[in-house]
GROMACS .gro file of C-alpha atoms in nm:
model
  391
    1MET     CA    1   2.180   0.516   2.665
    2ARG     CA    2   2.052   0.217   2.859
    3LYS     CA    3   2.218  -0.120   2.822
    4VAL     CA    4   2.019  -0.381   2.637
    5ARG     CA    5   2.067  -0.750   2.581
    6LYS     CA    6   2.170  -0.829   2.227
    7ILE     CA    7   1.913  -1.059   2.068
    8SER     CA    8   1.888  -1.212   1.725
    9LEU     CA    9   1.548  -1.249   1.567
   10LEU     CA   10   1.495  -1.444   1.250
   11TRP     CA   11   1.204  -1.326   1.035
   12ARG     CA   12   1.106  -1.595   0.788
   13GLY     CA   13   0.737  -1.570   0.714
   14ALA     CA   14   0.562  -1.657   1.041
   15VAL     CA   15   0.870  -1.817   1.192
   16CYS     CA   16   1.075  -1.641   1.455
   17SER     CA   17   1.379  -1.778   1.630
   18LYS     CA   18   1.649  -1.654   1.862
   19GLU     CA   19   1.897  -1.912   1.740
   20SER     CA   20   2.046  -1.744   1.435
   21ASN     CA   21   2.100  -1.416   1.252
   22ILE     CA   22   2.025  -1.324   0.894
   23SER     CA   23   2.073  -1.002   0.702
   24PHE     CA   24   1.746  -0.814   0.676
   25SER     CA   25   1.857  -0.600   0.384
   26LYS     CA   26   1.868  -0.897   0.149
   27THR     CA   27   1.784  -0.820  -0.209
   28GLU     CA   28   1.738  -1.034  -0.513
   29GLU     CA   29   1.909  -0.985  -0.845
   30LEU     CA   30   1.705  -1.107  -1.140
   31THR     CA   31   1.868  -1.127  -1.479
   32LEU     CA   32   1.642  -1.108  -1.782
   33LEU     CA   33   1.732  -1.149  -2.144
   34GLN     CA   34   1.563  -0.858  -2.314
   35LYS     CA   35   1.624  -0.758  -2.675
   36GLU     CA   36   1.935  -0.979  -2.677
   37LYS     CA   37   2.085  -0.779  -2.389
   38PHE     CA   38   2.109  -0.872  -2.023
   39VAL     CA   39   1.928  -0.627  -1.798
   40THR     CA   40   1.963  -0.650  -1.419
   41ILE     CA   41   1.649  -0.581  -1.217
   42HIS     CA   42   1.674  -0.518  -0.844
   43ARG     CA   43   1.382  -0.628  -0.629
   44MET     CA   44   1.343  -0.483  -0.283
   45ARG     CA   45   1.279  -0.701   0.020
   46ILE     CA   46   1.192  -0.626   0.380
   47ALA     CA   47   1.272  -0.942   0.573
   48GLN     CA   48   1.135  -1.213   0.345
   49ARG     CA   49   0.861  -0.993   0.191
   50GLU     CA   50   0.916  -0.850  -0.156
   51ILE     CA   51   0.803  -0.492  -0.208
   52GLY     CA   52   0.690  -0.370  -0.547
   53ASN     CA   53   0.406  -0.344  -0.794
   54HIS     CA   54   0.451  -0.712  -0.886
   55THR     CA   55   0.300  -0.809  -0.551
   56ALA     CA   56   0.016  -0.695  -0.326
   57PRO     CA   57   0.063  -0.374  -0.124
   58PHE     CA   58   0.265  -0.405   0.196
   59ILE     CA   59   0.033  -0.297   0.480
   60ILE     CA   60   0.183  -0.153   0.799
   61ALA     CA   61  -0.011  -0.106   1.123
   62GLU     CA   62   0.140   0.184   1.318
   63MET     CA   63   0.090   0.128   1.692
   64SER     CA   64   0.234   0.466   1.784
   65ARG     CA   65   0.092   0.582   2.120
   66ASN     CA   66  -0.219   0.361   2.116
   67HIS     CA   67  -0.085   0.120   2.380
   68ASN     CA   68  -0.199   0.375   2.641
   69HIS     CA   69   0.090   0.278   2.871
   70SER     CA   70  -0.012  -0.088   2.894
   71LEU     CA   71   0.215  -0.364   2.764
   72ASP     CA   72  -0.080  -0.603   2.769
   73ARG     CA   73  -0.271  -0.365   2.545
   74ALA     CA   74   0.031  -0.331   2.316
   75LEU     CA   75   0.048  -0.709   2.278
   76ALA     CA   76  -0.326  -0.720   2.214
   77ILE     CA   77  -0.278  -0.465   1.936
   78VAL     CA   78  -0.019  -0.697   1.780
   79ASP     CA   79  -0.257  -0.994   1.800
   80THR     CA   80  -0.547  -0.797   1.652
   81ALA     CA   81  -0.333  -0.649   1.374
   82ALA     CA   82  -0.226  -0.999   1.275
   83GLU     CA   83  -0.588  -1.113   1.269
   84ALA     CA   84  -0.670  -0.819   1.041
   85GLY     CA   85  -0.412  -0.947   0.793
   86VAL     CA   86  -0.150  -0.670   0.798
   87HIS     CA   87   0.206  -0.755   0.703
   88ALA     CA   88   0.401  -0.546   0.951
   89LEU     CA   89   0.370  -0.356   1.277
   90LYS     CA   90   0.563  -0.040   1.352
   91LEU     CA   91   0.660   0.132   1.677
   92GLN     CA   92   0.822   0.469   1.751
   93THR     CA   93   1.148   0.470   1.947
   94TYR     CA   94   1.227   0.782   2.148
   95THR     CA   95   1.220   0.936   2.493
   96PRO     CA   96   1.098   1.287   2.579
   97ASP     CA   97   1.460   1.394   2.625
   98THR     CA   98   1.562   1.273   2.278
   99MET     CA   99   1.274   1.471   2.127
  100THR     CA  100   1.269   1.812   2.294
  101LEU     CA  101   1.341   2.021   2.604
  102ASN     CA  102   1.138   2.011   2.925
  103LEU     CA  103   0.986   2.357   2.886
  104GLU     CA  104   0.623   2.468   2.895
  105THR     CA  105   0.643   2.810   2.734
  106GLY     CA  106   0.654   2.954   2.383
  107GLU     CA  107   0.709   2.711   2.101
  108PHE     CA  108   0.741   2.422   2.348
  109TYR     CA  109   0.372   2.454   2.437
  110ILE     CA  110   0.085   2.363   2.200
  111GLU     CA  111  -0.171   2.643   2.175
  112ASP     CA  112  -0.322   2.566   1.833
  113GLU     CA  113  -0.701   2.559   1.879
  114ASN     CA  114  -0.734   2.296   1.606
  115SER     CA  115  -0.472   2.061   1.746
  116LEU     CA  116  -0.568   1.731   1.908
  117TRP     CA  117  -0.301   1.808   2.164
  118LYS     CA  118  -0.384   2.168   2.257
  119GLY     CA  119  -0.278   2.250   2.612
  120GLU     CA  120   0.012   2.003   2.624
  121SER     CA  121   0.379   2.083   2.637
  122LEU     CA  122   0.586   1.892   2.382
  123TYR     CA  123   0.782   1.723   2.660
  124LYS     CA  124   0.474   1.598   2.843
  125LEU     CA  125   0.311   1.490   2.517
  126TYR     CA  126   0.610   1.273   2.425
  127GLN     CA  127   0.631   1.149   2.783
  128LYS     CA  128   0.270   1.035   2.755
  129ALA     CA  129   0.311   0.893   2.405
  130MET     CA  130   0.644   0.707   2.416
  131THR     CA  131   0.673   0.330   2.395
  132PRO     CA  132   0.907   0.217   2.676
  133TRP     CA  133   1.225   0.079   2.524
  134GLU     CA  134   1.209  -0.232   2.740
  135TRP     CA  135   0.876  -0.316   2.572
  136HIS     CA  136   1.027  -0.339   2.225
  137GLU     CA  137   1.165  -0.689   2.263
  138PRO     CA  138   0.843  -0.854   2.387
  139ILE     CA  139   0.639  -0.666   2.126
  140PHE     CA  140   0.878  -0.767   1.848
  141GLN     CA  141   0.877  -1.126   1.972
  142ARG     CA  142   0.496  -1.135   1.971
  143CYS     CA  143   0.503  -1.000   1.615
  144CYS     CA  144   0.730  -1.286   1.513
  145GLU     CA  145   0.497  -1.539   1.671
  146LYS     CA  146   0.206  -1.390   1.478
  147GLY     CA  147   0.386  -1.371   1.144
  148LEU     CA  148   0.427  -0.993   1.139
  149ILE     CA  149   0.742  -0.801   1.046
  150PRO     CA  150   0.824  -0.565   1.336
  151PHE     CA  151   1.026  -0.245   1.301
  152SER     CA  152   1.030   0.112   1.428
  153SER     CA  153   1.092   0.480   1.365
  154PRO     CA  154   1.405   0.603   1.543
  155PHE     CA  155   1.422   0.970   1.633
  156ASP     CA  156   1.789   1.002   1.722
  157ALA     CA  157   2.118   0.813   1.701
  158THR     CA  158   2.072   0.635   2.035
  159ALA     CA  159   1.742   0.491   1.909
  160VAL     CA  160   1.917   0.357   1.598
  161ASP     CA  161   2.180   0.187   1.814
  162PHE     CA  162   1.908   0.038   2.031
  163LEU     CA  163   1.708  -0.089   1.733
  164GLU     CA  164   2.023  -0.238   1.580
  165SER     CA  165   2.060  -0.444   1.899
  166LEU     CA  166   1.720  -0.592   1.814
  167ASP     CA  167   1.815  -0.665   1.451
  168VAL     CA  168   1.524  -0.473   1.303
  169PRO     CA  169   1.477  -0.556   0.934
  170CYS     CA  170   1.426  -0.195   0.821
  171TYR     CA  171   1.377   0.160   0.943
  172LYS     CA  172   1.102   0.420   0.910
  173ILE     CA  173   1.176   0.791   0.897
  174ALA     CA  174   0.887   1.010   1.012
  175SER     CA  175   0.788   1.320   0.817
  176PHE     CA  176   0.912   1.553   1.090
  177GLU     CA  177   1.256   1.389   1.068
  178ASN     CA  178   1.288   1.364   0.689
  179ALA     CA  179   1.521   1.666   0.681
  180ASP     CA  180   1.736   1.546   0.975
  181LEU     CA  181   2.039   1.457   0.764
  182PRO     CA  182   2.257   1.336   1.055
  183LEU     CA  183   1.981   1.090   1.150
  184LEU     CA  184   1.944   0.980   0.787
  185ARG     CA  185   2.318   0.917   0.761
  186LYS     CA  186   2.312   0.708   1.077
  187VAL     CA  187   2.019   0.499   0.955
  188ALA     CA  188   2.157   0.459   0.603
  189GLN     CA  189   2.487   0.329   0.736
  190THR     CA  190   2.309   0.021   0.870
  191GLY     CA  191   2.258  -0.084   0.508
  192LYS     CA  192   1.894  -0.172   0.574
  193PRO     CA  193   1.585  -0.064   0.378
  194VAL     CA  194   1.440   0.275   0.470
  195ILE     CA  195   1.076   0.380   0.445
  196MET     CA  196   1.049   0.759   0.465
  197SER     CA  197   0.739   0.977   0.490
  198THR     CA  198   0.750   1.291   0.280
  199GLY     CA  199   0.516   1.521   0.475
  200MET     CA  200   0.595   1.893   0.437
  201ALA     CA  201   0.914   1.828   0.236
  202THR     CA  202   0.988   2.020  -0.083
  203ILE     CA  203   1.133   1.844  -0.387
  204ALA     CA  204   1.472   2.000  -0.308
  205GLU     CA  205   1.458   1.874   0.050
  206LEU     CA  206   1.357   1.526  -0.062
  207ASP     CA  207   1.636   1.521  -0.318
  208GLU     CA  208   1.886   1.606  -0.045
  209SER     CA  209   1.740   1.342   0.187
  210VAL     CA  210   1.737   1.067  -0.075
  211ARG     CA  211   2.091   1.152  -0.183
  212THR     CA  212   2.203   1.136   0.180
  213LEU     CA  213   2.049   0.792   0.222
  214ARG     CA  214   2.200   0.656  -0.099
  215GLU     CA  215   2.543   0.808  -0.047
  216ASN     CA  216   2.563   0.646   0.296
  217GLY     CA  217   2.479   0.293   0.191
  218CYS     CA  218   2.101   0.267   0.170
  219ARG     CA  219   2.003   0.089  -0.148
  220ASP     CA  220   1.635   0.022  -0.081
  221ILE     CA  221   1.411   0.326  -0.025
  222VAL     CA  222   1.034   0.365  -0.010
  223LEU     CA  223   0.895   0.719  -0.018
  224LEU     CA  224   0.549   0.756   0.134
  225LYS     CA  225   0.325   1.044   0.032
  226CYS     CA  226   0.210   1.192   0.360
  227THR     CA  227   0.002   1.487   0.475
  228SER     CA  228   0.120   1.595   0.819
  229THR     CA  229  -0.216   1.693   0.966
  230TYR     CA  230  -0.404   1.484   1.220
  231PRO     CA  231  -0.643   1.377   1.088
  232ALA     CA  232  -0.577   1.456   0.722
  233THR     CA  233  -0.857   1.529   0.476
  234PRO     CA  234  -0.889   1.368   0.133
  235GLU     CA  235  -0.872   1.704  -0.047
  236ASN     CA  236  -0.532   1.772   0.110
  237THR     CA  237  -0.387   1.430   0.033
  238ASN     CA  238  -0.278   1.489  -0.330
  239LEU     CA  239  -0.237   1.126  -0.430
  240LEU     CA  240  -0.120   1.222  -0.779
  241THR     CA  241   0.215   1.296  -0.615
  242ILE     CA  242   0.273   0.920  -0.571
  243PRO     CA  243   0.363   0.834  -0.933
  244HIS     CA  244   0.560   1.159  -0.955
  245LEU     CA  245   0.773   1.050  -0.657
  246ARG     CA  246   0.849   0.721  -0.834
  247GLU     CA  247   0.945   0.905  -1.152
  248LEU     CA  248   1.165   1.161  -0.974
  249PHE     CA  249   1.352   0.934  -0.737
  250GLY     CA  250   1.341   0.591  -0.900
  251CYS     CA  251   1.228   0.407  -0.589
  252GLU     CA  252   0.927   0.233  -0.442
  253VAL     CA  253   0.643   0.460  -0.332
  254GLY     CA  254   0.341   0.445  -0.107
  255LEU     CA  255   0.119   0.630   0.136
  256SER     CA  256   0.133   0.714   0.505
  257ASP     CA  257  -0.231   0.796   0.555
  258HIS     CA  258  -0.382   0.997   0.841
  259SER     CA  259  -0.725   1.035   0.682
  260MET     CA  260  -1.030   0.861   0.821
  261GLY     CA  261  -1.157   0.544   0.656
  262ILE     CA  262  -0.998   0.340   0.378
  263GLY     CA  263  -1.100   0.526   0.062
  264VAL     CA  264  -0.784   0.734   0.026
  265ALA     CA  265  -0.554   0.439   0.093
  266VAL     CA  266  -0.732   0.208  -0.152
  267ALA     CA  267  -0.723   0.480  -0.420
  268SER     CA  268  -0.346   0.511  -0.373
  269VAL     CA  269  -0.298   0.156  -0.501
  270ALA     CA  270  -0.430   0.260  -0.843
  271LEU     CA  271  -0.157   0.526  -0.854
  272GLY     CA  272   0.123   0.282  -0.777
  273ALA     CA  273   0.141   0.269  -0.397
  274THR     CA  274   0.324  -0.047  -0.295
  275VAL     CA  275   0.335   0.032   0.079
  276ILE     CA  276   0.048   0.167   0.293
  277GLU     CA  277   0.085   0.274   0.656
  278LYS     CA  278  -0.211   0.350   0.885
  279HIS     CA  279  -0.230   0.414   1.260
  280PHE     CA  280  -0.404   0.129   1.441
  281THR     CA  281  -0.587   0.089   1.771
  282LEU     CA  282  -0.823  -0.157   1.934
  283ASN     CA  283  -1.102   0.095   1.980
  284ARG     CA  284  -1.099   0.471   1.924
  285ALA     CA  285  -1.335   0.512   2.218
  286ASP     CA  286  -1.058   0.390   2.449
  287GLY     CA  287  -0.881   0.720   2.392
  288GLY     CA  288  -0.512   0.785   2.357
  289VAL     CA  289  -0.285   1.041   2.198
  290ASP     CA  290  -0.339   0.910   1.842
  291SER     CA  291  -0.670   0.730   1.875
  292ALA     CA  292  -0.883   0.992   1.697
  293PHE     CA  293  -0.729   0.917   1.355
  294SER     CA  294  -0.642   0.549   1.404
  295MET     CA  295  -0.804   0.252   1.233
  296GLU     CA  296  -1.007  -0.002   1.428
  297PRO     CA  297  -0.973  -0.379   1.359
  298ALA     CA  298  -1.267  -0.414   1.119
  299GLU     CA  299  -1.147  -0.110   0.923
  300MET     CA  300  -0.794  -0.243   0.901
  301LYS     CA  301  -0.918  -0.579   0.775
  302ALA     CA  302  -1.125  -0.396   0.514
  303LEU     CA  303  -0.815  -0.203   0.407
  304VAL     CA  304  -0.614  -0.524   0.369
  305ASP     CA  305  -0.891  -0.688   0.167
  306GLU     CA  306  -0.979  -0.391  -0.052
  307SER     CA  307  -0.621  -0.287  -0.125
  308LEU     CA  308  -0.554  -0.642  -0.242
  309LYS     CA  309  -0.858  -0.623  -0.471
  310ALA     CA  310  -0.743  -0.285  -0.602
  311TRP     CA  311  -0.398  -0.427  -0.682
  312GLN     CA  312  -0.549  -0.734  -0.850
  313ALA     CA  313  -0.777  -0.509  -1.055
  314LEU     CA  314  -0.483  -0.314  -1.203
  315GLY     CA  315  -0.387  -0.604  -1.426
  316LYS     CA  316  -0.229  -0.492  -1.753
  317VAL     CA  317  -0.321  -0.298  -2.065
  318PHE     CA  318  -0.558  -0.539  -2.239
  319TYR     CA  319  -0.821  -0.527  -2.512
  320GLY     CA  320  -1.053  -0.798  -2.637
  321GLN     CA  321  -1.205  -1.078  -2.432
  322THR     CA  322  -1.047  -1.225  -2.126
  323GLU     CA  323  -1.083  -1.599  -2.088
  324ALA     CA  324  -1.358  -1.538  -1.832
  325GLU     CA  325  -1.544  -1.305  -2.070
  326LYS     CA  326  -1.556  -1.541  -2.371
  327LYS     CA  327  -1.872  -1.713  -2.252
  328SER     CA  328  -2.042  -1.371  -2.239
  329LEU     CA  329  -1.994  -1.311  -2.612
  330VAL     CA  330  -2.323  -1.492  -2.674
  331PHE     CA  331  -2.508  -1.202  -2.510
  332ARG     CA  332  -2.389  -0.945  -2.763
  333ARG     CA  333  -2.641  -0.816  -3.016
  334SER     CA  334  -2.657  -0.976  -3.361
  335LEU     CA  335  -2.886  -1.001  -3.661
  336TYR     CA  336  -3.191  -1.229  -3.627
  337VAL     CA  337  -3.491  -1.306  -3.845
  338CYS     CA  338  -3.795  -1.171  -3.656
  339GLU     CA  339  -4.070  -1.286  -3.901
  340ASP     CA  340  -4.103  -1.603  -4.110
  341ILE     CA  341  -3.952  -1.546  -4.457
  342LYS     CA  342  -4.019  -1.745  -4.771
  343MET     CA  343  -3.745  -1.831  -5.018
  344GLY     CA  344  -3.709  -1.545  -5.266
  345GLU     CA  345  -3.843  -1.278  -5.030
  346LYS     CA  346  -3.635  -0.975  -4.946
  347PHE     CA  347  -3.475  -0.908  -4.609
  348THR     CA  348  -3.622  -0.585  -4.472
  349GLU     CA  349  -3.621  -0.377  -4.156
  350ARG     CA  350  -3.952  -0.547  -4.069
  351ASN     CA  351  -3.821  -0.906  -4.079
  352VAL     CA  352  -3.462  -0.853  -3.961
  353ARG     CA  353  -3.366  -0.703  -3.625
  354CYS     CA  354  -3.053  -0.645  -3.422
  355ILE     CA  355  -3.118  -0.825  -3.091
  356ARG     CA  356  -2.960  -1.042  -2.829
  357PRO     CA  357  -2.817  -1.311  -2.825
  358GLY     CA  358  -2.507  -1.291  -3.040
  359LEU     CA  359  -2.519  -1.599  -3.262
  360GLY     CA  360  -2.612  -1.413  -3.582
  361LEU     CA  361  -2.413  -1.183  -3.806
  362PRO     CA  362  -2.266  -0.875  -3.632
  363PRO     CA  363  -2.489  -0.561  -3.643
  364LYS     CA  364  -2.240  -0.383  -3.870
  365TYR     CA  365  -2.365  -0.594  -4.161
  366LEU     CA  366  -2.730  -0.480  -4.136
  367ASP     CA  367  -2.708  -0.236  -4.429
  368ILE     CA  368  -2.558  -0.508  -4.648
  369VAL     CA  369  -2.826  -0.761  -4.554
  370LEU     CA  370  -3.124  -0.533  -4.616
  371GLY     CA  371  -3.257  -0.580  -4.967
  372LYS     CA  372  -3.090  -0.919  -5.017
  373THR     CA  373  -3.300  -1.221  -5.115
  374ALA     CA  374  -3.360  -1.524  -4.893
  375ALA     CA  375  -3.194  -1.839  -5.028
  376LYS     CA  376  -3.453  -2.060  -4.855
  377ASP     CA  377  -3.743  -2.048  -4.612
  378VAL     CA  378  -3.628  -1.897  -4.280
  379LYS     CA  379  -3.821  -1.929  -3.955
  380ARG     CA  380  -3.868  -1.649  -3.703
  381GLY     CA  381  -3.588  -1.662  -3.440
  382THR     CA  382  -3.320  -1.787  -3.682
  383PRO     CA  383  -2.978  -1.620  -3.642
  384LEU     CA  384  -2.886  -1.461  -3.974
  385ASP     CA  385  -2.597  -1.620  -4.162
  386TRP     CA  386  -2.442  -1.553  -4.504
  387GLU     CA  387  -2.569  -1.890  -4.627
  388LEU     CA  388  -2.926  -1.763  -4.591
  389LEU     CA  389  -2.864  -1.486  -4.845
  390LEU     CA  390  -2.852  -1.506  -5.222
  391ASP     CA  391  -2.577  -1.305  -5.389
   0.00000   0.00000   0.00000
């Protein structure tokens, strides 16, 4: 484990300082008087950002391997992610030696014809894909300057210790590590929020993982529905799992999305996703280990904008007219006189019609009106009213 300088970063909106520490697992206790009983509601926070269905989805740009071994490119990814409007940027913290063995045979070599990484050994793939640990601090600092919340996925205990030295506000557990209980215990013992992808995990495995997190001090958990194929297809995404995860485990839920485009991610908001994670790059044409299924800047901005609209559109269960709709009531159909009528004449299907606008009697009264006698002369185009009818 390399030695690193202990730094203290203060996330407070767009402000970042090295002058003081705060706890990044802060939560807020709200007490409501409900049915004459006090009920305590716990709201989750990551840094100063609340997470939940009471606020817009928390959008994470995953840099992953898209820096292509250039710190300047990594910093440019931070800048562009901030311009796109995301809330957080995530790295991955590992070395080839913390991931696997340096072997190029058997299961240590990728031979799957459909894999993006066919022909690579695991060791060389991770060697190519890793983010140098000495880059974390300048990347995190740039995130602070741009108003982003920076954090990372650790893949072993040494990575957790390293990230603790940087005072990360939360941790992400990747799908391939969601059954690594020793790692989960180590992360949970920091007391910080944990976002965990659920790719490949059975309900029993997730139950064991969530219990491990909670029993070791993690109070705030987000479970992300994830399909561990690269890229993923919409038909294999199974978004209906999202509300089921919330029901089963009583925690925040979201989506770690490897599909192309924004349709799947936006749809997840309607099913209760409060966190959305997507891989992000400057330009897929630039290449890179993860570039093929990563979002470009314009796509990421569209995701931020459209997921916000989707959340706003959820609203509440409501019937009747909204305040904005009231002025449209005039365009409903109603009963109008369509021919001049003399006092004493009968209202008939020929001289009364159901038309727009809506200033006359509602259409449901047509059968009652027909056959009634006019109380006075009525001109064509007059909205029908009870005062125009004789009993």
